Tab-separated table of C-alpha atoms and ligand atoms in Angstrom:
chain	number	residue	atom	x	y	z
R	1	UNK	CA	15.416	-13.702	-19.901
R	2	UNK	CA	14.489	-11.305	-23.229
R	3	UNK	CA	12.307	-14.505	-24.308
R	4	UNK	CA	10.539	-14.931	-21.079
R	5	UNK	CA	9.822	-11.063	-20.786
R	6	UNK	CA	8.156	-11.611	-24.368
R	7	UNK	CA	6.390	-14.115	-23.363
R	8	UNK	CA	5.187	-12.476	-20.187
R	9	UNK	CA	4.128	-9.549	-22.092
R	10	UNK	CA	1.971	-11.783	-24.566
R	11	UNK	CA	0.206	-13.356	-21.983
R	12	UNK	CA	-0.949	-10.323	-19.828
R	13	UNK	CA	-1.593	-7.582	-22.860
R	14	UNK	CA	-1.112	-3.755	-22.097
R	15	UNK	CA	-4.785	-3.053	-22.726
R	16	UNK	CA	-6.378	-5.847	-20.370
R	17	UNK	CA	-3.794	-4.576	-17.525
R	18	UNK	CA	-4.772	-0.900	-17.995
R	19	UNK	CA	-8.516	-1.569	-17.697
R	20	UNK	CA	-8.170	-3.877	-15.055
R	21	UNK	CA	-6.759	-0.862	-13.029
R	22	UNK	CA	-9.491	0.940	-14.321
R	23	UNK	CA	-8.505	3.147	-17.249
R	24	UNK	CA	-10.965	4.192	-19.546
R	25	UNK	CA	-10.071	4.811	-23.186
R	26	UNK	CA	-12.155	8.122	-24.534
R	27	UNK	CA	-11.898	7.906	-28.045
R	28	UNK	CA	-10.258	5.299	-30.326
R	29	UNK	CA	-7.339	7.585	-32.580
R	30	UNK	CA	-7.118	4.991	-35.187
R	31	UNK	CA	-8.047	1.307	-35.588
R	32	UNK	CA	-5.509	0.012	-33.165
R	33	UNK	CA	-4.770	3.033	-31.111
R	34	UNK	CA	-6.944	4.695	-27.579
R	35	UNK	CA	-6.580	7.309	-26.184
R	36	UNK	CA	-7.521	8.278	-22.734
R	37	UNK	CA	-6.580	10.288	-19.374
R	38	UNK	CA	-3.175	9.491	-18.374
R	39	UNK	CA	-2.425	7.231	-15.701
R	40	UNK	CA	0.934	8.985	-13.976
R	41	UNK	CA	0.419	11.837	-14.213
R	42	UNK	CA	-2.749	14.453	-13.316
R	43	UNK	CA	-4.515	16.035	-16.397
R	44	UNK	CA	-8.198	16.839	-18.195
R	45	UNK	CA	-7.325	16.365	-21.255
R	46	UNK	CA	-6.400	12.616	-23.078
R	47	UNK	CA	-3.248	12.327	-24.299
R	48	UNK	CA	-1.748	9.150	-23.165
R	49	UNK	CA	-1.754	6.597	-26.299
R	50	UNK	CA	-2.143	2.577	-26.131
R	51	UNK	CA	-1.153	0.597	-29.124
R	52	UNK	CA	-2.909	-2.683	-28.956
R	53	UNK	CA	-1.245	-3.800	-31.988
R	54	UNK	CA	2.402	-2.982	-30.555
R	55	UNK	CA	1.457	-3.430	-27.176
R	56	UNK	CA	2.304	-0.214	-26.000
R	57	UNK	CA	1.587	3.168	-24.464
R	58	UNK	CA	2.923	6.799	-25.230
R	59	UNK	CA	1.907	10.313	-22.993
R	60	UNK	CA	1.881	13.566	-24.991
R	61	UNK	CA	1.797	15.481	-21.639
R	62	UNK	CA	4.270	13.600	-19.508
R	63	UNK	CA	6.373	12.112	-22.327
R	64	UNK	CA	6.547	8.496	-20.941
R	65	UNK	CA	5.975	6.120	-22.549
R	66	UNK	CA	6.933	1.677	-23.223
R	67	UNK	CA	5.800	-1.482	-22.640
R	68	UNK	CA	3.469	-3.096	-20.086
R	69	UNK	CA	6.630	-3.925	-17.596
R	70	UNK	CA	7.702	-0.039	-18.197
R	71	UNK	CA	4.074	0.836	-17.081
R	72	UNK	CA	3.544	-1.340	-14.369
R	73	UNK	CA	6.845	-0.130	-12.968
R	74	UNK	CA	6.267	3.467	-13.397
R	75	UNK	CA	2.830	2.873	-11.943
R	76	UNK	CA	3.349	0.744	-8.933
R	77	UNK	CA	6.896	2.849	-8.173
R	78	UNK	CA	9.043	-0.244	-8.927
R	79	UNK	CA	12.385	-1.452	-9.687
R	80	UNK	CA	12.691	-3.856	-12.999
R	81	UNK	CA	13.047	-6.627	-11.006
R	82	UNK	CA	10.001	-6.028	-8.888
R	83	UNK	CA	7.980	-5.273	-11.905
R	84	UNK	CA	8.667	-8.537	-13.390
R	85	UNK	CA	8.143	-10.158	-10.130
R	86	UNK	CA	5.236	-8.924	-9.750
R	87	UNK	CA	3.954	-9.627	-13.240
R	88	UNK	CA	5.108	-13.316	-12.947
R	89	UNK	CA	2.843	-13.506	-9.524
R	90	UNK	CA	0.074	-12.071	-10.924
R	91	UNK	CA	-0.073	-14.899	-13.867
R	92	UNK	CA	0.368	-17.506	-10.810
R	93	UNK	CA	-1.821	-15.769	-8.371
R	94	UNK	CA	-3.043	-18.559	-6.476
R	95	UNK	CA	-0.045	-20.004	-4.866
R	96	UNK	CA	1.577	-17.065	-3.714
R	97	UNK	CA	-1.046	-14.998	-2.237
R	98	UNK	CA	-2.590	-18.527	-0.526
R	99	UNK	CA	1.233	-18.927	0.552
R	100	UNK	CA	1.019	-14.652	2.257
R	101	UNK	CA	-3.031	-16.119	3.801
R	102	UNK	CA	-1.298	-19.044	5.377
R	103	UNK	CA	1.819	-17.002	6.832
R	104	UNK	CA	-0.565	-14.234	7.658
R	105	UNK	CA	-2.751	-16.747	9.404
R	106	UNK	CA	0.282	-18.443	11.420
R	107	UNK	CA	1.719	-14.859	12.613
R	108	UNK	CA	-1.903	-14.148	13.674
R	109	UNK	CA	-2.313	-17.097	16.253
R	110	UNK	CA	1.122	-16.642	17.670
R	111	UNK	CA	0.083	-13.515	18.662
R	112	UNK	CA	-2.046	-14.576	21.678
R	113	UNK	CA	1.443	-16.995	22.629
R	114	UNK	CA	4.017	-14.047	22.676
R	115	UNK	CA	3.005	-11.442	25.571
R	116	UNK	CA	5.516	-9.344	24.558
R	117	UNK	CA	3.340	-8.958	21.350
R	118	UNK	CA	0.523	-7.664	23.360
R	119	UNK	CA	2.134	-5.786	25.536
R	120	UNK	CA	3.866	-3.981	22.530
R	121	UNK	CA	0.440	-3.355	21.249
R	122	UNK	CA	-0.981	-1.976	24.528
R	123	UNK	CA	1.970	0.124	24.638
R	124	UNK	CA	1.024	1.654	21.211
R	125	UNK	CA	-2.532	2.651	22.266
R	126	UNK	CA	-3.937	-0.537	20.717
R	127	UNK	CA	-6.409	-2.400	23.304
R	128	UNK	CA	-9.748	-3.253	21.260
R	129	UNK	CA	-9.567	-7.277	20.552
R	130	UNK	CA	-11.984	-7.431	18.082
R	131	UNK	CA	-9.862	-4.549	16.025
R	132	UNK	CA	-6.324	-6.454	16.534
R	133	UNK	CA	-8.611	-9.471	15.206
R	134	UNK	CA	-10.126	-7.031	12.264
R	135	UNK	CA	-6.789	-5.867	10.948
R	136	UNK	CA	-5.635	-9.529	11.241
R	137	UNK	CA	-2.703	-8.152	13.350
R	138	UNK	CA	-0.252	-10.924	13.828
R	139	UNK	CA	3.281	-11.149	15.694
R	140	UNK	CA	6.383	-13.285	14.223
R	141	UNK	CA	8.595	-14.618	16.984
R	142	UNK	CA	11.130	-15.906	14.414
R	143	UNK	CA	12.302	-19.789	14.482
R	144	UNK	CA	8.885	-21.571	14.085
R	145	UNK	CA	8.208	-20.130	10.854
R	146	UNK	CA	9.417	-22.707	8.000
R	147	UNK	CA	8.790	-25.762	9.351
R	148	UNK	CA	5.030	-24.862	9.741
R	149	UNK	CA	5.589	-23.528	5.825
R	150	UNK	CA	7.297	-26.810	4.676
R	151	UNK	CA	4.774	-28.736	6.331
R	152	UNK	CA	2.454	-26.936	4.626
R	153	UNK	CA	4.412	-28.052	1.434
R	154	UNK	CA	6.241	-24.699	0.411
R	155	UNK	CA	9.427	-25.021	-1.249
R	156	UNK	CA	12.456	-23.311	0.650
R	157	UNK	CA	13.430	-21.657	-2.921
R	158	UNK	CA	9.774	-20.135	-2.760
R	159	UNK	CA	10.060	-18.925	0.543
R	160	UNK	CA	13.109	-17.184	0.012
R	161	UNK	CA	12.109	-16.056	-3.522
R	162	UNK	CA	8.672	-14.338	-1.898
R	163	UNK	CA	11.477	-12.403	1.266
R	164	UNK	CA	9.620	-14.769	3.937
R	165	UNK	CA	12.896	-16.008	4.926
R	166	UNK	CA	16.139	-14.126	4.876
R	167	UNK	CA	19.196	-15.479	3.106
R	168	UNK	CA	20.121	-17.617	6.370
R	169	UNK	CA	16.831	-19.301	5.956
R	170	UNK	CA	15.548	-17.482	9.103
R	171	UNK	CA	12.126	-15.872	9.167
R	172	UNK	CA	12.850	-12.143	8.145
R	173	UNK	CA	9.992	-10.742	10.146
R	174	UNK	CA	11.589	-12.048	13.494
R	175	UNK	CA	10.265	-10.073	16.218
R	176	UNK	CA	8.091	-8.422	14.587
R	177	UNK	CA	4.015	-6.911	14.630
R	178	UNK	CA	2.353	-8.078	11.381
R	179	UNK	CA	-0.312	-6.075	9.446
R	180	UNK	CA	-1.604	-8.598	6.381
R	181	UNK	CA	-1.633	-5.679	3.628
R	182	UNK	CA	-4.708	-6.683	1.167
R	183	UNK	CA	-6.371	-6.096	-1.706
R	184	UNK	CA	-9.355	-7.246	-3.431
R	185	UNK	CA	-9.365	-9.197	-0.310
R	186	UNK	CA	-6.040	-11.191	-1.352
R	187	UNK	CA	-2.925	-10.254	0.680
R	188	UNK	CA	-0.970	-8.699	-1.540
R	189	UNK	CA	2.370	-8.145	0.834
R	190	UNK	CA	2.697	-8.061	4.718
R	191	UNK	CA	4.140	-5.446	6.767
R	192	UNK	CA	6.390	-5.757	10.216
R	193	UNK	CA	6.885	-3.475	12.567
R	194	UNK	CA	10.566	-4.367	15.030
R	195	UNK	CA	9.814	-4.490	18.807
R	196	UNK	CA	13.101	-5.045	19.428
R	197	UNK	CA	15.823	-2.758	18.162
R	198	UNK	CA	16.208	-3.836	14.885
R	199	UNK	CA	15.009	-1.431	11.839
R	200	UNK	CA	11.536	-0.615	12.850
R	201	UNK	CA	10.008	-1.257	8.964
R	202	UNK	CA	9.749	-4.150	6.889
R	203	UNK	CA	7.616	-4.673	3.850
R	204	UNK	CA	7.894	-8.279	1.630
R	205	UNK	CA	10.135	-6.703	-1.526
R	206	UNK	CA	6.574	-6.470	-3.885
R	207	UNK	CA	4.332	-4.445	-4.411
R	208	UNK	CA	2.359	-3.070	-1.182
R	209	UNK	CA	-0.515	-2.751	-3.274
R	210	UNK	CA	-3.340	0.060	-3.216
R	211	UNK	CA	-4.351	1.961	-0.072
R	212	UNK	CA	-4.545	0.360	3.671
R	213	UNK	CA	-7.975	-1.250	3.148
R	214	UNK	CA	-9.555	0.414	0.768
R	215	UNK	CA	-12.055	-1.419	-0.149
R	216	UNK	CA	-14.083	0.290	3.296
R	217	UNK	CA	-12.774	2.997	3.417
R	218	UNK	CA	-13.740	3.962	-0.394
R	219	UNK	CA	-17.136	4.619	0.818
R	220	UNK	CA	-16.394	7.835	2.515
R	221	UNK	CA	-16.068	11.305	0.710
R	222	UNK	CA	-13.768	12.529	3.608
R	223	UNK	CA	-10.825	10.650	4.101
R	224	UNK	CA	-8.007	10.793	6.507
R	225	UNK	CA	-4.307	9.851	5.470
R	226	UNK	CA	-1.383	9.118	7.350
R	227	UNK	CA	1.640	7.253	7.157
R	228	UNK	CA	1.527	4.232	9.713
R	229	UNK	CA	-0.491	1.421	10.181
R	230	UNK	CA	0.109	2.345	14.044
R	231	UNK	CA	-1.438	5.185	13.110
R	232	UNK	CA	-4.390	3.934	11.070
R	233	UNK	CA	-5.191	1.374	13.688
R	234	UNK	CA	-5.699	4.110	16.848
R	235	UNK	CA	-7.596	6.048	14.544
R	236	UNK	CA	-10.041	3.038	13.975
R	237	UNK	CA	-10.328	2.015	17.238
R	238	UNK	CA	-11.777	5.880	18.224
R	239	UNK	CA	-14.116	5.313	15.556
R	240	UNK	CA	-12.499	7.144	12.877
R	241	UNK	CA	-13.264	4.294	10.621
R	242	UNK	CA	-12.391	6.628	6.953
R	243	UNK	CA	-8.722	6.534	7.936
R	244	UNK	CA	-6.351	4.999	5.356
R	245	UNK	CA	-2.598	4.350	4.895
R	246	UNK	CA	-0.095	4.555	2.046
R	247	UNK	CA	2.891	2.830	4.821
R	248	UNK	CA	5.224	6.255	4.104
R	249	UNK	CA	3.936	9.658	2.720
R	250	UNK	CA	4.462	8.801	-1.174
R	251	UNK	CA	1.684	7.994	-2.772
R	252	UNK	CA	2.247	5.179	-5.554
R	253	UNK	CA	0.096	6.465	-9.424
R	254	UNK	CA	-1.841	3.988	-8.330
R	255	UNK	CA	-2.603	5.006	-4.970
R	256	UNK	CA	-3.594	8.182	-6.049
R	257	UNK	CA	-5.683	6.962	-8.466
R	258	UNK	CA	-7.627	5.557	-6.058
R	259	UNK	CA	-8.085	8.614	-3.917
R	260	UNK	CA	-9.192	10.177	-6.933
R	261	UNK	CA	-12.478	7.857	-7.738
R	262	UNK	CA	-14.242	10.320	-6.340
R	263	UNK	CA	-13.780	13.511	-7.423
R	264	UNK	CA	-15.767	15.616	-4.731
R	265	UNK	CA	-13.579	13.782	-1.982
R	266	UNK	CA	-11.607	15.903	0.695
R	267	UNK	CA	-8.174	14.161	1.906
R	268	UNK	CA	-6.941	15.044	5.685
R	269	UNK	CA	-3.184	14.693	5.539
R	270	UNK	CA	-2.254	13.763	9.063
R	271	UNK	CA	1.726	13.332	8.846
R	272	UNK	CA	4.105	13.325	11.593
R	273	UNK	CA	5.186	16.560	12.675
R	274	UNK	CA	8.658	15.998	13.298
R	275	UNK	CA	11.764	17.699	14.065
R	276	UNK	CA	13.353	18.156	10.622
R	277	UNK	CA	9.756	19.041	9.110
R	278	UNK	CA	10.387	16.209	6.906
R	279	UNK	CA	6.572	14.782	7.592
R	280	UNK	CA	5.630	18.548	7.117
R	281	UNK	CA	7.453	19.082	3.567
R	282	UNK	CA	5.552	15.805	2.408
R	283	UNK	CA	2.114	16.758	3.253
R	284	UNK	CA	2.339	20.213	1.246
R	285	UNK	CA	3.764	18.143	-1.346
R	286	UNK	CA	0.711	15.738	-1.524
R	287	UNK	CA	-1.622	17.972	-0.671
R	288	UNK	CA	-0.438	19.827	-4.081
R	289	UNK	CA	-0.529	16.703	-5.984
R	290	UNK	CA	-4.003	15.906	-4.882
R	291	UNK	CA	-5.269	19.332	-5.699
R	292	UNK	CA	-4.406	18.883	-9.294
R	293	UNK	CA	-6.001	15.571	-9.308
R	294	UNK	CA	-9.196	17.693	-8.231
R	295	UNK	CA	-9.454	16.487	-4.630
R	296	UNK	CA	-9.157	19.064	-1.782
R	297	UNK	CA	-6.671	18.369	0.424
R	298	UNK	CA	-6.531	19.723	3.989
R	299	UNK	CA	-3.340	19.545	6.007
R	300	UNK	CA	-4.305	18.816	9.923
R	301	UNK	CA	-1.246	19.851	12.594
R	302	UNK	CA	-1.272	17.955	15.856
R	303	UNK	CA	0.463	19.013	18.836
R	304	UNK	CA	4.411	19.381	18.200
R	305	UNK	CA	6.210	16.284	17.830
R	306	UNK	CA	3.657	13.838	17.805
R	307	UNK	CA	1.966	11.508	15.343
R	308	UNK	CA	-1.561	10.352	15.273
R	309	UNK	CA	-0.768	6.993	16.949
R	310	UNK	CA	1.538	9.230	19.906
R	311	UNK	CA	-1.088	11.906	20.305
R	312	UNK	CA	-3.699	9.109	21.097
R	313	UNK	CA	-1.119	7.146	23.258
R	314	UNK	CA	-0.449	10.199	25.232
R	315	UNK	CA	-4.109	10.850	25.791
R	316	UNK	CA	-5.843	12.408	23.127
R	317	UNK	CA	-9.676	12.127	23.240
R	318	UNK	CA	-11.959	12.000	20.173
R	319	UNK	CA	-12.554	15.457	20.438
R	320	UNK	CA	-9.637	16.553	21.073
R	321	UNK	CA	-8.645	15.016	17.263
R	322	UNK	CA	-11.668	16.285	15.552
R	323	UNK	CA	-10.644	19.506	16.632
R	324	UNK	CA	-7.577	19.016	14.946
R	325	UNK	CA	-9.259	18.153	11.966
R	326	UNK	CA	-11.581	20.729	12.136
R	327	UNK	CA	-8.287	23.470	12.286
R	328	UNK	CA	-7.085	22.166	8.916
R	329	UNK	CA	-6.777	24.907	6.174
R	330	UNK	CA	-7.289	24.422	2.922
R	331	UNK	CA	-3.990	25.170	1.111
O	401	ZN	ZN1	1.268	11.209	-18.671
C-alpha cells in the first residue's frame, strides 16, 4: 500500500495536478518553491506554498497543508479511500469513464422500454424529449445490467470496484432515474434518483466532479444554483438555461472555484424551503462563502414548502419564477 501511494504520487506530481485545476503560482519564493492564492480556502493575498522538490503544499492562512492525496482529498471533499480511488482512475482514465459512457448509454435506451420511467418523469414536471435526450436522462430497471456489461467485456471485480453493482452482484441503481454527471465531456460519476421507495439518492462512491454541466453554463455572469438535478432540469426546460447543480447544498473547493472564474458573477441560491429551515440555513451559509470569494450572492424564496422542481410541477409560470428571482436581496 505505502509503496503504491509513492508511486502514485510520482507519477501524477503536486504541481501538474494543481495547474491542471487551474492554479496559478504568483511568484516563485525560492528555486523550488510557488506561491500562489490558496485553493480551500477564500483570500487576496498568496500564501499557500508548493514544494516541487518535496512534492508538497503548505497554507499560511488556513494552515493545511500535505501531499497531493491530502490535497486532492481536502479539495474534492473526500475520504482517503476515495482520494486514492480517484487518483488511480485518473492515471487509467480511459477504461473507466468509457465503462460510466457505456452504462450511461444502456440506462439511456431503457428508458423509452420502462413506462414507469416516463411516467415518473412526467410526474416531476419533465415533458420536453429533446431535454430528457440533452441531459442523457436514463432509467435502470435492475437485472439486465451485467450481462450487457460482461458482454461488453467488463470484469465483475471492476464493476463492483466502480459501485455499478452492489455486493450481491445486482445493479445498485435498480429502479432508478439516471443523470450521466460529466465533465470535460467525460462522465465522471452517475446519479439515481429511487422511484420506488427505496432511498431517493444515489451517487457512484467517486468524485461527482465540478458543477452540473458547467461547461454551458460557465458562459453566463448570472447563475442560478440549486440542489437537484430535478430541479436543474425544470429550470432548463422553461428556458432558464444558466441553472447549475452541486447534487446537495455543499459546495466542494472545487466547485466553488469554479463559480468563482468570474469574478463579476452573481449566484441565485434557490434551495428548498423546508420545514426545519435546513435548505434555508445552507443558503445563508453559501451565500457567505461566495461573498468572500467576491461573487454576490442573492438568496431567492419561493412559495413555502416548495422547491424549484415542486413550484414548477404545481404550476409555476416563467414569470411567476423570475419574479422570484427578481425579490432576491442581496445579503
Ligand atoms: Zn488556505
Amino acid at each position: 500500500m505505502g509503496e503504491d501511494l509513492e508511486r502514485l504520487k510520482q507519477r501524477i506530481p503536486l504541481l501538474e495536478y494543481l495547474q491542471r485545476h487551474n492554479w496559478k503560482p504568483c511568484r516563485a519564493g525560492s528555486r523550488q518553491e510557488l506561491v500562489g492564492l490558496c485553493p480551500l480556502h477564500q483570500e487576496t493575498c498568496p500564501s499557500f506554498y508548493v514544494n516541487t522538490g518535496k512534492n508538497l503544499f503548505y497554507c499560511h492562512g488556513c494552515g493545511r497543508g500535505g501531499d497531493l492525496i491530502r490535497f486532492v482529498q481536502l479539495f474534492f471533499d473526500l475520504s482517503f479511500r476515495q482520494t486514492v480511488a480517484l487518483l488511480e482512475q485518473e492515471l487509467l482514465p480511459a477504461p473507466v469513464s468509457q465503462l460510466l459512457e457505456q452504462t450511461a448509454a444502456f440506462y439511456q435506451l431503457q428508458l423509452h422500454y420502462h413506462p414507469e420511467a416516463t411516467r415518473y418523469l412526467d410526474h416531476r414536471g419533465l415533458h420536453d424529449p429533446a431535454l430528457i435526450e440533452e441531459l442523457g436522462i436514463g432509467y435502470a430497471p435492475g437485472g439486465n445490467l451485467r450481462s450487457h456489461l460482461a458482454a461488453l467485456g467488463y470484469s465483475f471485480d471492476l464493476l463492483l470496484n466502480t459501485g455499478l453493482l452492489n455486493g450481491h452482484g445486482r445493479d445498485a441503481f435498480c429502479r432508478r432515474v439516471i443523470f450521466p454527471c460529466c465533465e470535460h465531456c467525460r462522465v465522471v460519476n452517475l446519479y439515481g434518483r429511487a422511484i420506488g421507495a427505496a432511498f431517493p439518492h444515489r451517487l457512484l462512491p467517486r468524485s461527482k466532479g465540478g458543477l452540473f454541466a458547467w461547461e454551458s453554463v460557465r458562459t453566463f455572469s448570472t447563475v442560478i444554483l440549486v440542489e437537484g438535478l430535478f430541479d436543474l432540469a425544470v429550470l432548463w426546460q422553461a428556458g432558464f438555461r444558466n441553472t447549475t447543480c452541486a447534487i446537495g447544498t455543499q459546495l466542494t473547493p472545487a466547485q466553488l472555484t469554479q463559480l468563482a472564474d468570474q469574478p463579476d458573477r452573481t449566484v441565485y441560491l434557490v434551495f428548498d424551503q423546508d420545514e426545519n429551515q435546513a435548505g434555508q440555513k445552507a443558503s445563508h451559509q453559501l451565500a457567505l462563502r461566495l461573498q468572500d470569494a467576491g461573487l454576490a450572492a442573492r438568496i431567492v424564496q419561493l412559495p413555502h414548502g416548495y422547491d424549484p422542481n415542486g413550484y414548477f410541477v404545481g404550476g409555476a409560470t416563467v414569470a411567476d419564477f423570475t419574479e422570484c428571482l427578481e425579490r432576491a436581496q442581496p445579503l
